[in-house]
C-alpha cells in the first residue's frame, strides 16, 4: 500500500504546488503508516528532489498531454493505493475528476486541509465560493484528494527515495494546437503576493503604479470584475466569485470597494491590505490592515518605502 | 446542431450564506436562486451557435422540483426544451452518471457545462461526464469555434492559454470569455410567456451509492477588527507586514 501523488511540472520544472502535493501525501501516509509513491513526467531532470518532501518512490513516465489521457495513465499505474493526491492547478482540476470517473472513486476537490479523520476519511473543503467550509466524508478504498495550492504549505520530510522509469498508455481525445504562456509575469494562482486594483483607479492608464507595486513585491497583478468587464484589464486578471479564486499570503486591494462577490474570491488570503478613499468601503471589514486614502498618493509612497525596505533586507 | 446545456440552480452571487443550526446543509430561507453564472455564459454561447447554425438547445438540471423556476428562466432566455433529472445533487459522480445516461439516450453534438457551480465549487461534473462517455473535454474554456464537426477550443491554463482541436461531440466546462458579460440576456416578456408552453420533462434518476457525503458546513472564521493606518505613515504598514503578519 502507498499514498500516490501526481506531481505536476511546467516544462520540466517543479513549482511550489508540486512540492506541496508531495508534502500532503507524506502527511497522509504518515497517519496511515505507509509509503509515498510519486508519479511524475520523465522530462523532469531531477525527480529525486521529491524525496526532500517525503516521496519514497518516484515513477517517471512520458505523460499524456490532456487531463483524460493522464487520468488513463494514472488508472494503469496506481495499484494498491490507500489514497491519491493531485494538486488543484488548472491541469490537476481536469485530471482528478476524469480519474475519479474512470475508477468510480470518491473525490474531494477544492480541499483546504489535510485529513481530519482517517477512517472514514474526512477533510475540509471550500464551498459556496469561500462563504462556507464543508467537512466531507469519502467512502472509498482509494479516496482522491485535489487540494487548493498554498492551502497546506510546502513541508520538508527528507526521505531516501528511489526513481524508476516506467510507461503507461493514455489516450488524448483532443489535440493541443498551441500553448501561450504570458512571459515575465507571475501567474495569479501561483503568486505569494497579489496586488489588485479596481475602479478607484479611474482608468487603465493608471495601472503603471500597480505594476510598480507588484514589481517591488514580486507579486502578480489582478483586478476587480467591473474593471475586466469594461476592458481596462484582461479577463484572466479578474479575481472574485466568477473569476479566479486566490489565496496568497498577501493580497493588497487598491480602490476596490469589496463587493461580496469580490470577497468570495479573495477572503482565503492570509493577510489582506485595503486602500480606499471611502472609510465605509465594505472591504475594510474583511481586511487585516486598512488605509483610508487616495491611491494616487498612497501607492507611490508605498512603492518607495517598499523599495527602501527591500534594499535593506 | 443539438446542444445540451447543463445548468445548476445556485444561490445568487450576492446572497449571504447561512447554514441550518445543525450545520448539515444550506439554510435556503430568504435565499434567491439563479442560473449558475458559469452556466449562463454557456447558455448564451449555445444561443449564439443556434442563431448561426440552427438546431435545438436542451437545458438540463439534476435537482428537485424547486429548481424548475431556474429551468423556466433558461427557457425564457431562449432554450427550446428542458429536462429535470429528479434527484438531490449531493455527489458529483452520481450527478455525472445521471447526465451521462441522459446523453447516451439522446443525440447531442455539443455538451456545454459551466466550469463549476458557485455553491459546491466542485469543478468535477463536466470532466466526469466527458470521461464516462470518453468524449473530448476542455476545462476553463474561454473560446469555442466550430467548423463543421471540428471544434477549436481555447482554455485558460496556469499562466496562459492553450488551444485545442477536437471532433464533435465534445464536452466543455465554460466560463466568461466564451461570451462576454454584455452578451448575457435578460428574459423579456415574450420569452417568459413562451417559456410556459415549452416542454419541461422530468426524468427518473438512477440511484447510485454516493461515495462522498457532506458531514457539516461551517462559516469561515471572521477576521478580527482591521487595523487602520495613517495614509501619511505607510512605513508603519510596511513594518507591520514584515514584523507582525510576516507577509513580506
mmCIF file with all atom_site columns, C-alpha atoms in Angstrom, chain A residues 2-7 14 22 35-42 44-61 77 159-166:
data_model
loop_
_atom_site.group_PDB
_atom_site.id
_atom_site.type_symbol
_atom_site.label_atom_id
_atom_site.label_alt_id
_atom_site.label_comp_id
_atom_site.label_asym_id
_atom_site.label_entity_id
_atom_site.label_seq_id
_atom_site.pdbx_PDB_ins_code
_atom_site.Cartn_x
_atom_site.Cartn_y
_atom_site.Cartn_z
_atom_site.occupancy
_atom_site.B_iso_or_equiv
_atom_site.pdbx_formal_charge
_atom_site.auth_seq_id
_atom_site.auth_comp_id
_atom_site.auth_asym_id
_atom_site.auth_atom_id
_atom_site.pdbx_PDB_model_num
ATOM 1  C CA . UNK A 1 2   ? 1.091  3.534  -0.635  1.00 0.00 ? 2   UNK A CA 1
ATOM 2  C CA . UNK A 1 3   ? -0.322 7.028  -0.931  1.00 0.00 ? 3   UNK A CA 1
ATOM 3  C CA . UNK A 1 4   ? 0.153  8.031  -4.567  1.00 0.00 ? 4   UNK A CA 1
ATOM 4  C CA . UNK A 1 5   ? 0.689  11.610 -5.663  1.00 0.00 ? 5   UNK A CA 1
ATOM 5  C CA . UNK A 1 6   ? 0.770  13.027 -9.163  1.00 0.00 ? 6   UNK A CA 1
ATOM 6  C CA . UNK A 1 7   ? 3.458  15.730 -9.252  1.00 0.00 ? 7   UNK A CA 1
ATOM 7  C CA . UNK A 1 14  ? 8.588  21.939 -10.463 1.00 0.00 ? 14  UNK A CA 1
ATOM 8  C CA . UNK A 1 22  ? 4.233  15.557 -2.032  1.00 0.00 ? 22  UNK A CA 1
ATOM 9  C CA . UNK A 1 35  ? 4.828  4.999  1.978   1.00 0.00 ? 35  UNK A CA 1
ATOM 10 C CA . UNK A 1 36  ? 4.523  7.739  -0.663  1.00 0.00 ? 36  UNK A CA 1
ATOM 11 C CA . UNK A 1 37  ? 4.783  6.968  -4.377  1.00 0.00 ? 37  UNK A CA 1
ATOM 12 C CA . UNK A 1 38  ? 5.137  9.988  -6.633  1.00 0.00 ? 38  UNK A CA 1
ATOM 13 C CA . UNK A 1 39  ? 4.219  9.870  -10.323 1.00 0.00 ? 39  UNK A CA 1
ATOM 14 C CA . UNK A 1 40  ? 5.827  12.495 -12.499 1.00 0.00 ? 40  UNK A CA 1
ATOM 15 C CA . UNK A 1 41  ? 6.857  13.360 -16.034 1.00 0.00 ? 41  UNK A CA 1
ATOM 16 C CA . UNK A 1 42  ? 10.047 11.851 -17.400 1.00 0.00 ? 42  UNK A CA 1
ATOM 17 C CA . UNK A 1 44  ? 11.935 16.419 -15.255 1.00 0.00 ? 44  UNK A CA 1
ATOM 18 C CA . UNK A 1 45  ? 15.717 16.267 -14.822 1.00 0.00 ? 45  UNK A CA 1
ATOM 19 C CA . UNK A 1 46  ? 15.807 15.978 -11.022 1.00 0.00 ? 46  UNK A CA 1
ATOM 20 C CA . UNK A 1 47  ? 12.850 13.830 -9.891  1.00 0.00 ? 47  UNK A CA 1
ATOM 21 C CA . UNK A 1 48  ? 14.789 12.636 -6.827  1.00 0.00 ? 48  UNK A CA 1
ATOM 22 C CA . UNK A 1 49  ? 14.288 16.117 -5.308  1.00 0.00 ? 49  UNK A CA 1
ATOM 23 C CA . UNK A 1 50  ? 10.807 14.871 -4.379  1.00 0.00 ? 50  UNK A CA 1
ATOM 24 C CA . UNK A 1 51  ? 12.479 12.798 -1.645  1.00 0.00 ? 51  UNK A CA 1
ATOM 25 C CA . UNK A 1 52  ? 13.089 16.032 0.263   1.00 0.00 ? 52  UNK A CA 1
ATOM 26 C CA . UNK A 1 53  ? 9.336  16.447 0.631   1.00 0.00 ? 53  UNK A CA 1
ATOM 27 C CA . UNK A 1 54  ? 8.604  12.860 1.596   1.00 0.00 ? 54  UNK A CA 1
ATOM 28 C CA . UNK A 1 55  ? 8.487  10.647 -1.521  1.00 0.00 ? 55  UNK A CA 1
ATOM 29 C CA . UNK A 1 56  ? 9.803  7.082  -1.015  1.00 0.00 ? 56  UNK A CA 1
ATOM 30 C CA . UNK A 1 57  ? 9.390  6.039  -4.646  1.00 0.00 ? 57  UNK A CA 1
ATOM 31 C CA . UNK A 1 58  ? 9.250  8.137  -7.794  1.00 0.00 ? 58  UNK A CA 1
ATOM 32 C CA . UNK A 1 59  ? 7.881  6.691  -11.019 1.00 0.00 ? 59  UNK A CA 1
ATOM 33 C CA . UNK A 1 60  ? 8.637  8.716  -14.130 1.00 0.00 ? 60  UNK A CA 1
ATOM 34 C CA . UNK A 1 61  ? 6.834  8.264  -17.433 1.00 0.00 ? 61  UNK A CA 1
ATOM 35 C CA . UNK A 1 77  ? -0.113 2.916  -12.813 1.00 0.00 ? 77  UNK A CA 1
ATOM 36 C CA . UNK A 1 159 ? 13.302 10.665 2.742   1.00 0.00 ? 159 UNK A CA 1
ATOM 37 C CA . UNK A 1 160 ? 15.576 8.222  0.922   1.00 0.00 ? 160 UNK A CA 1
ATOM 38 C CA . UNK A 1 161 ? 13.966 7.918  -2.445  1.00 0.00 ? 161 UNK A CA 1
ATOM 39 C CA . UNK A 1 162 ? 14.238 5.643  -5.470  1.00 0.00 ? 162 UNK A CA 1
ATOM 40 C CA . UNK A 1 163 ? 13.492 6.722  -9.031  1.00 0.00 ? 163 UNK A CA 1
ATOM 41 C CA . UNK A 1 164 ? 12.176 4.224  -11.568 1.00 0.00 ? 164 UNK A CA 1
ATOM 42 C CA . UNK A 1 165 ? 11.256 4.811  -15.176 1.00 0.00 ? 165 UNK A CA 1
ATOM 43 C CA . UNK A 1 166 ? 8.030  3.273  -16.386 1.00 0.00 ? 166 UNK A CA 1
#
